[in-house]
C-alpha cells in the first residue's frame, strides 16, 4: 500500500515510544573560554571607567590649582560704578482735559566706571542706562558702545536720554510738579552691561552686570556730598 510523504516533526517533539535518557546522563559541556571572554570584557570596561574617572579627577585638580594661582597673582576685582551728575535739561508736564498728563523730558547723566585692578584690563560690552521716577515713570534709556578700560583707570560715561509725550496720571503729575519746585525729586537708575577681563591679548568673560541705584536725589547729585547707594549683581569672580 502506497504511503504519502512523511510529515516533518515540530521542534522539540519527542516520540512517546522513545525511552527517556538514563539518569545521570551528562549535559552538554560549554567551553571554558566562553566564560573567560565575558569576564575579560567586564574587566576591560571596569578598567576603562577607572582610567576616565582618574583623568577627570586630575584635570579638576589641575584647573583648581591654575585658578588659585590666577587669583593669587592677579587678585581680580569687579568694576565700580558711580553716578556723578544728573541734569534735567527739560522737564515739562502738560495737563490734558481727559485727566491724564503728558511728560516731556530730557536728561543728561554721567556715570563713572572705575577699574580698580592693577594688572587686569576690563572689557565692556554695550552699556545701557535707564532712569525712572518713583519706580513708575520712565525717563528713557540710552546706550553707549563697548570699550576697553586700562588698569587703574576711571572712565566717565555720558548719556543723554529722554521721553516725549509720556502719559502719566494727573495726581502723579501734580506730585512731580511739586517735587520739581522743592527740588526733592528722587530717581532710580540702572546700568546694564557685560564685563570681561583681559590679560595681555587674552580676553576672559563676558559676564552680565546689573548696577541698580535707588532713591537718587537731584539735590544730592548737584551738591556732590552724598553718593547714591547701589547694588552690584553679577557672577562671582
mmCIF file of N, CA and C in Angstrom, residues 50-148:
data_model
loop_
_atom_site.group_PDB
_atom_site.id
_atom_site.type_symbol
_atom_site.label_atom_id
_atom_site.label_comp_id
_atom_site.label_asym_id
_atom_site.label_seq_id
_atom_site.Cartn_x
_atom_site.Cartn_y
_atom_site.Cartn_z
ATOM 1 N N UNK A 50 37.638 53.319 35.299
ATOM 2 C CA UNK A 50 38.560 53.812 36.338
ATOM 3 C C UNK A 50 39.551 54.812 35.760
ATOM 4 N N UNK A 51 40.055 54.523 34.560
ATOM 5 C CA UNK A 51 41.014 55.442 33.923
ATOM 6 C C UNK A 51 40.364 56.786 33.611
ATOM 7 N N UNK A 52 39.122 56.768 33.113
ATOM 8 C CA UNK A 52 38.425 58.015 32.789
ATOM 9 C C UNK A 52 38.152 58.824 34.049
ATOM 10 N N UNK A 53 37.713 58.167 35.123
ATOM 11 C CA UNK A 53 37.446 58.875 36.383
ATOM 12 C C UNK A 53 38.722 59.488 36.950
ATOM 13 N N UNK A 54 39.822 58.750 36.878
ATOM 14 C CA UNK A 54 41.102 59.290 37.379
ATOM 15 C C UNK A 54 41.547 60.488 36.553
ATOM 16 N N UNK A 55 41.361 60.413 35.225
ATOM 17 C CA UNK A 55 41.744 61.521 34.363
ATOM 18 C C UNK A 55 40.924 62.770 34.670
ATOM 19 N N UNK A 56 39.603 62.606 34.845
ATOM 20 C CA UNK A 56 38.744 63.742 35.182
ATOM 21 C C UNK A 56 39.137 64.327 36.530
ATOM 22 N N UNK A 57 39.436 63.467 37.496
ATOM 23 C CA UNK A 57 39.835 63.928 38.822
ATOM 24 C C UNK A 57 41.113 64.767 38.763
ATOM 25 N N UNK A 58 42.105 64.289 38.022
ATOM 26 C CA UNK A 58 43.364 65.032 37.911
ATOM 27 C C UNK A 58 43.162 66.340 37.148
ATOM 28 N N UNK A 59 42.290 66.349 36.135
ATOM 29 C CA UNK A 59 42.015 67.595 35.413
ATOM 30 C C UNK A 59 41.370 68.626 36.332
ATOM 31 N N UNK A 60 40.446 68.187 37.170
ATOM 32 C CA UNK A 60 39.806 69.109 38.120
ATOM 33 C C UNK A 60 40.835 69.690 39.077
ATOM 34 N N UNK A 61 41.753 68.842 39.549
ATOM 35 C CA UNK A 61 42.793 69.329 40.460
ATOM 36 C C UNK A 61 43.691 70.353 39.765
ATOM 37 N N UNK A 62 44.076 70.071 38.518
ATOM 38 C CA UNK A 62 44.953 70.988 37.783
ATOM 39 C C UNK A 62 44.252 72.317 37.536
ATOM 40 N N UNK A 63 42.970 72.266 37.129
ATOM 41 C CA UNK A 63 42.218 73.505 36.893
ATOM 42 C C UNK A 63 42.080 74.299 38.179
ATOM 43 N N UNK A 64 41.813 73.602 39.304
ATOM 44 C CA UNK A 64 41.709 74.299 40.586
ATOM 45 C C UNK A 64 43.015 74.977 40.978
ATOM 46 N N UNK A 65 44.142 74.291 40.746
ATOM 47 C CA UNK A 65 45.444 74.897 41.064
ATOM 48 C C UNK A 65 45.707 76.116 40.201
ATOM 49 N N UNK A 66 45.398 76.018 38.887
ATOM 50 C CA UNK A 66 45.615 77.153 37.990
ATOM 51 C C UNK A 66 44.735 78.341 38.375
ATOM 52 N N UNK A 67 43.479 78.074 38.729
ATOM 53 C CA UNK A 67 42.586 79.162 39.146
ATOM 54 C C UNK A 67 43.092 79.814 40.431
ATOM 55 N N UNK A 68 43.570 78.991 41.368
ATOM 56 C CA UNK A 68 44.104 79.548 42.607
ATOM 57 C C UNK A 68 45.318 80.430 42.353
ATOM 58 N N UNK A 69 46.220 79.988 41.473
ATOM 59 C CA UNK A 69 47.389 80.798 41.132
ATOM 60 C C UNK A 69 46.984 82.089 40.436
ATOM 61 N N UNK A 70 45.955 82.000 39.562
ATOM 62 C CA UNK A 70 45.486 83.196 38.851
ATOM 63 C C UNK A 70 44.938 84.229 39.829
ATOM 64 N N UNK A 71 44.097 83.784 40.745
ATOM 65 C CA UNK A 71 43.505 84.717 41.710
ATOM 66 C C UNK A 71 44.556 85.264 42.665
ATOM 67 N N UNK A 72 45.523 84.422 43.052
ATOM 68 C CA UNK A 72 46.549 84.885 43.978
ATOM 69 C C UNK A 72 47.466 85.926 43.333
ATOM 70 N N UNK A 73 47.743 85.783 42.053
ATOM 71 C CA UNK A 73 48.671 86.697 41.388
ATOM 72 C C UNK A 73 47.976 87.968 40.924
ATOM 73 N N UNK A 74 46.819 87.832 40.238
ATOM 74 C CA UNK A 74 46.165 88.999 39.639
ATOM 75 C C UNK A 74 45.185 89.672 40.595
ATOM 76 N N UNK A 75 44.636 88.928 41.559
ATOM 77 C CA UNK A 75 43.666 89.477 42.505
ATOM 78 C C UNK A 75 42.567 90.278 41.786
ATOM 79 N N UNK A 76 41.784 89.639 40.932
ATOM 80 C CA UNK A 76 40.773 90.368 40.140
ATOM 81 C C UNK A 76 39.685 90.981 41.013
ATOM 82 N N UNK A 77 39.260 92.182 40.629
ATOM 83 C CA UNK A 77 38.191 92.906 41.333
ATOM 84 C C UNK A 77 37.147 93.345 40.312
ATOM 85 N N UNK A 78 35.898 93.409 40.765
ATOM 86 C CA UNK A 78 34.815 93.851 39.890
ATOM 87 C C UNK A 78 34.905 95.363 39.700
ATOM 88 N N UNK A 79 34.430 95.888 38.575
ATOM 89 C CA UNK A 79 34.444 97.345 38.384
ATOM 90 C C UNK A 79 33.478 98.039 39.337
ATOM 91 N N UNK A 80 33.728 99.321 39.565
ATOM 92 C CA UNK A 80 32.909 100.134 40.465
ATOM 93 C C UNK A 80 32.245 101.235 39.655
ATOM 94 N N UNK A 81 30.940 101.402 39.849
ATOM 95 C CA UNK A 81 30.182 102.425 39.132
ATOM 96 C C UNK A 81 29.670 103.471 40.119
ATOM 97 N N UNK A 82 29.745 104.742 39.702
ATOM 98 C CA UNK A 82 29.197 105.852 40.484
ATOM 99 C C UNK A 82 28.423 106.779 39.543
ATOM 100 N N UNK A 83 27.259 107.242 40.019
ATOM 101 C CA UNK A 83 26.521 108.275 39.297
ATOM 102 C C UNK A 83 27.024 109.626 39.801
ATOM 103 N N UNK A 84 27.765 110.324 38.940
ATOM 104 C CA UNK A 84 28.413 111.566 39.392
ATOM 105 C C UNK A 84 27.522 112.793 39.233
ATOM 106 N N UNK A 85 26.676 112.804 38.215
ATOM 107 C CA UNK A 85 25.860 114.002 37.994
ATOM 108 C C UNK A 85 24.652 113.658 37.132
ATOM 109 N N UNK A 86 23.524 114.297 37.456
ATOM 110 C CA UNK A 86 22.294 114.148 36.684
ATOM 111 C C UNK A 86 21.687 115.521 36.453
ATOM 112 N N UNK A 87 21.477 115.864 35.200
ATOM 113 C CA UNK A 87 20.912 117.165 34.840
ATOM 114 C C UNK A 87 19.611 116.954 34.067
ATOM 115 N N UNK A 88 18.571 117.647 34.496
ATOM 116 C CA UNK A 88 17.298 117.640 33.770
ATOM 117 C C UNK A 88 17.248 118.890 32.907
ATOM 118 N N UNK A 89 17.622 118.736 31.643
ATOM 119 C CA UNK A 89 17.601 119.885 30.739
ATOM 120 C C UNK A 89 16.181 120.311 30.395
ATOM 121 N N UNK A 90 15.269 119.358 30.412
ATOM 122 C CA UNK A 90 13.876 119.672 30.084
ATOM 123 C C UNK A 90 12.978 118.752 30.889
ATOM 124 N N UNK A 91 11.967 119.350 31.522
ATOM 125 C CA UNK A 91 11.011 118.561 32.298
ATOM 126 C C UNK A 91 9.683 119.315 32.297
ATOM 127 N N UNK A 92 8.829 118.937 31.364
ATOM 128 C CA UNK A 92 7.542 119.629 31.200
ATOM 129 C C UNK A 92 6.407 118.622 31.328
ATOM 130 N N UNK A 93 5.358 119.050 32.062
ATOM 131 C CA UNK A 93 4.155 118.230 32.217
ATOM 132 C C UNK A 93 2.967 119.031 31.712
ATOM 133 N N UNK A 94 2.311 118.520 30.694
ATOM 134 C CA UNK A 94 1.138 119.175 30.099
ATOM 135 C C UNK A 94 -0.124 118.421 30.511
ATOM 136 N N UNK A 95 -1.017 119.114 31.224
ATOM 137 C CA UNK A 95 -2.256 118.502 31.698
ATOM 138 C C UNK A 95 -3.297 118.539 30.584
ATOM 139 N N UNK A 96 -3.971 117.394 30.365
ATOM 140 C CA UNK A 96 -4.988 117.300 29.332
ATOM 141 C C UNK A 96 -6.371 117.308 29.964
ATOM 142 N N UNK A 97 -7.366 117.526 29.126
ATOM 143 C CA UNK A 97 -8.745 117.623 29.611
ATOM 144 C C UNK A 97 -9.311 116.276 30.062
ATOM 145 N N UNK A 98 -8.743 115.156 29.596
ATOM 146 C CA UNK A 98 -9.272 113.841 29.964
ATOM 147 C C UNK A 98 -8.750 113.350 31.304
ATOM 148 N N UNK A 99 -7.990 114.160 32.026
ATOM 149 C CA UNK A 99 -7.486 113.768 33.335
ATOM 150 C C UNK A 99 -6.069 113.235 33.323
ATOM 151 N N UNK A 100 -5.561 112.908 32.155
ATOM 152 C CA UNK A 100 -4.181 112.443 32.057
ATOM 153 C C UNK A 100 -3.255 113.609 31.748
ATOM 154 N N UNK A 101 -1.948 113.339 31.837
ATOM 155 C CA UNK A 101 -0.951 114.363 31.551
ATOM 156 C C UNK A 101 0.134 113.764 30.683
ATOM 157 N N UNK A 102 0.837 114.650 29.961
ATOM 158 C CA UNK A 102 1.906 114.218 29.068
ATOM 159 C C UNK A 102 3.226 114.749 29.601
ATOM 160 N N UNK A 103 4.200 113.859 29.717
ATOM 161 C CA UNK A 103 5.521 114.228 30.217
ATOM 162 C C UNK A 103 6.491 114.331 29.051
ATOM 163 N N UNK A 104 7.198 115.436 29.014
ATOM 164 C CA UNK A 104 8.229 115.659 28.003
ATOM 165 C C UNK A 104 9.517 116.016 28.746
ATOM 166 N N UNK A 105 10.543 115.161 28.639
ATOM 167 C CA UNK A 105 11.748 115.390 29.433
ATOM 168 C C UNK A 105 12.993 115.043 28.633
ATOM 169 N N UNK A 106 14.098 115.650 29.070
ATOM 170 C CA UNK A 106 15.417 115.341 28.529
ATOM 171 C C UNK A 106 16.411 115.422 29.685
ATOM 172 N N UNK A 107 17.182 114.357 29.871
ATOM 173 C CA UNK A 107 18.121 114.286 30.983
ATOM 174 C C UNK A 107 19.501 113.905 30.468
ATOM 175 N N UNK A 108 20.517 114.399 31.161
ATOM 176 C CA UNK A 108 21.909 114.039 30.900
ATOM 177 C C UNK A 108 22.482 113.473 32.190
ATOM 178 N N UNK A 109 22.974 112.251 32.119
ATOM 179 C CA UNK A 109 23.523 111.598 33.299
ATOM 180 C C UNK A 109 24.954 111.167 33.006
ATOM 181 N N UNK A 110 25.812 111.359 34.002
ATOM 182 C CA UNK A 110 27.215 110.972 33.889
ATOM 183 C C UNK A 110 27.507 109.855 34.883
ATOM 184 N N UNK A 111 28.114 108.796 34.373
ATOM 185 C CA UNK A 111 28.421 107.616 35.179
ATOM 186 C C UNK A 111 29.924 107.394 35.136
ATOM 187 N N UNK A 112 30.521 107.209 36.325
ATOM 188 C CA UNK A 112 31.943 106.894 36.425
ATOM 189 C C UNK A 112 32.126 105.384 36.537
ATOM 190 N N UNK A 113 32.932 104.829 35.628
ATOM 191 C CA UNK A 113 33.294 103.415 35.681
ATOM 192 C C UNK A 113 34.749 103.318 36.121
ATOM 193 N N UNK A 114 34.972 102.659 37.242
ATOM 194 C CA UNK A 114 36.307 102.590 37.833
ATOM 195 C C UNK A 114 36.848 101.163 37.736
ATOM 196 N N UNK A 115 38.038 101.024 37.156
ATOM 197 C CA UNK A 115 38.730 99.741 37.120
ATOM 198 C C UNK A 115 39.769 99.725 38.245
ATOM 199 N N UNK A 116 39.497 99.015 39.356
ATOM 200 C CA UNK A 116 40.427 99.019 40.485
ATOM 201 C C UNK A 116 41.583 98.029 40.348
ATOM 202 N N UNK A 117 41.646 97.297 39.247
ATOM 203 C CA UNK A 117 42.680 96.282 39.076
ATOM 204 C C UNK A 117 43.990 96.913 38.605
ATOM 205 N N UNK A 118 45.084 96.464 39.191
ATOM 206 C CA UNK A 118 46.403 96.986 38.824
ATOM 207 C C UNK A 118 47.101 96.121 37.771
ATOM 208 N N UNK A 119 46.523 94.941 37.460
ATOM 209 C CA UNK A 119 47.162 94.053 36.488
ATOM 210 C C UNK A 119 46.219 93.567 35.399
ATOM 211 N N UNK A 120 44.950 93.960 35.472
ATOM 212 C CA UNK A 120 43.944 93.449 34.542
ATOM 213 C C UNK A 120 43.193 94.593 33.877
ATOM 214 N N UNK A 121 43.055 94.497 32.557
ATOM 215 C CA UNK A 121 42.148 95.396 31.852
ATOM 216 C C UNK A 121 40.723 94.866 31.972
ATOM 217 N N UNK A 122 39.745 95.744 31.738
ATOM 218 C CA UNK A 122 38.340 95.344 31.759
ATOM 219 C C UNK A 122 37.726 95.648 30.398
ATOM 220 N N UNK A 123 37.066 94.653 29.846
ATOM 221 C CA UNK A 123 36.339 94.803 28.589
ATOM 222 C C UNK A 123 34.857 94.989 28.907
ATOM 223 N N UNK A 124 34.254 96.004 28.290
ATOM 224 C CA UNK A 124 32.830 96.277 28.482
ATOM 225 C C UNK A 124 32.081 96.005 27.178
ATOM 226 N N UNK A 125 30.912 95.411 27.311
ATOM 227 C CA UNK A 125 30.011 95.336 26.178
ATOM 228 C C UNK A 125 29.215 96.626 26.064
ATOM 229 N N UNK A 126 28.180 96.633 25.243
ATOM 230 C CA UNK A 126 27.303 97.813 25.163
ATOM 231 C C UNK A 126 26.727 98.103 26.541
ATOM 232 N N UNK A 127 26.829 99.375 26.962
ATOM 233 C CA UNK A 127 26.403 99.773 28.302
ATOM 234 C C UNK A 127 25.145 100.618 28.202
ATOM 235 N N UNK A 128 24.077 100.149 28.836
ATOM 236 C CA UNK A 128 22.785 100.836 28.791
ATOM 237 C C UNK A 128 22.452 101.424 30.160
ATOM 238 N N UNK A 129 21.925 102.635 30.140
ATOM 239 C CA UNK A 129 21.463 103.302 31.358
ATOM 240 C C UNK A 129 19.968 103.573 31.224
ATOM 241 N N UNK A 130 19.213 103.293 32.289
ATOM 242 C CA UNK A 130 17.775 103.558 32.321
ATOM 243 C C UNK A 130 17.451 104.388 33.553
ATOM 244 N N UNK A 131 16.537 105.354 33.400
ATOM 245 C CA UNK A 131 16.110 106.208 34.504
ATOM 246 C C UNK A 131 14.614 106.069 34.710
ATOM 247 N N UNK A 132 14.195 106.086 35.990
ATOM 248 C CA UNK A 132 12.781 106.035 36.343
ATOM 249 C C UNK A 132 12.501 107.010 37.472
ATOM 250 N N UNK A 133 11.295 107.567 37.460
ATOM 251 C CA UNK A 133 10.802 108.398 38.549
ATOM 252 C C UNK A 133 9.785 107.609 39.357
ATOM 253 N N UNK A 134 9.986 107.555 40.681
ATOM 254 C CA UNK A 134 9.039 106.873 41.561
ATOM 255 C C UNK A 134 8.783 105.423 41.155
ATOM 256 N N UNK A 135 9.735 104.804 40.476
ATOM 257 C CA UNK A 135 9.623 103.412 40.030
ATOM 258 C C UNK A 135 8.413 103.203 39.113
ATOM 259 N N UNK A 136 7.841 104.274 38.605
ATOM 260 C CA UNK A 136 6.646 104.152 37.765
ATOM 261 C C UNK A 136 6.837 104.817 36.413
ATOM 262 N N UNK A 137 7.514 105.949 36.387
ATOM 263 C CA UNK A 137 7.611 106.745 35.171
ATOM 264 C C UNK A 137 9.006 106.596 34.583
ATOM 265 N N UNK A 138 9.054 106.238 33.322
ATOM 266 C CA UNK A 138 10.328 106.102 32.645
ATOM 267 C C UNK A 138 10.786 107.453 32.109
ATOM 268 N N UNK A 139 12.034 107.771 32.383
ATOM 269 C CA UNK A 139 12.653 108.964 31.805
ATOM 270 C C UNK A 139 13.515 108.614 30.596
ATOM 271 N N UNK A 140 13.393 107.404 30.128
ATOM 272 C CA UNK A 140 14.102 106.999 28.922
ATOM 273 C C UNK A 140 15.325 106.148 29.214
ATOM 274 N N UNK A 141 15.994 105.754 28.151
ATOM 275 C CA UNK A 141 17.214 104.957 28.251
ATOM 276 C C UNK A 141 18.148 105.344 27.116
ATOM 277 N N UNK A 142 19.420 105.038 27.307
ATOM 278 C CA UNK A 142 20.435 105.332 26.297
ATOM 279 C C UNK A 142 21.521 104.277 26.384
ATOM 280 N N UNK A 143 22.210 104.044 25.266
ATOM 281 C CA UNK A 143 23.229 103.003 25.185
ATOM 282 C C UNK A 143 24.500 103.555 24.561
ATOM 283 N N UNK A 144 25.634 103.177 25.152
ATOM 284 C CA UNK A 144 26.941 103.513 24.598
ATOM 285 C C UNK A 144 27.637 102.228 24.155
ATOM 286 N N UNK A 145 28.425 102.288 23.075
ATOM 287 C CA UNK A 145 29.116 101.072 22.611
ATOM 288 C C UNK A 145 30.179 100.604 23.603
ATOM 289 N N UNK A 146 30.566 99.348 23.471
ATOM 290 C CA UNK A 146 31.559 98.766 24.363
ATOM 291 C C UNK A 146 32.927 99.405 24.200
ATOM 292 N N UNK A 147 33.770 99.216 25.202
ATOM 293 C CA UNK A 147 35.116 99.794 25.186
ATOM 294 C C UNK A 147 36.019 98.976 26.093
ATOM 295 N N UNK A 148 37.317 99.269 26.024
ATOM 296 C CA UNK A 148 38.326 98.608 26.852
ATOM 297 C C UNK A 148 38.870 99.634 27.844
#
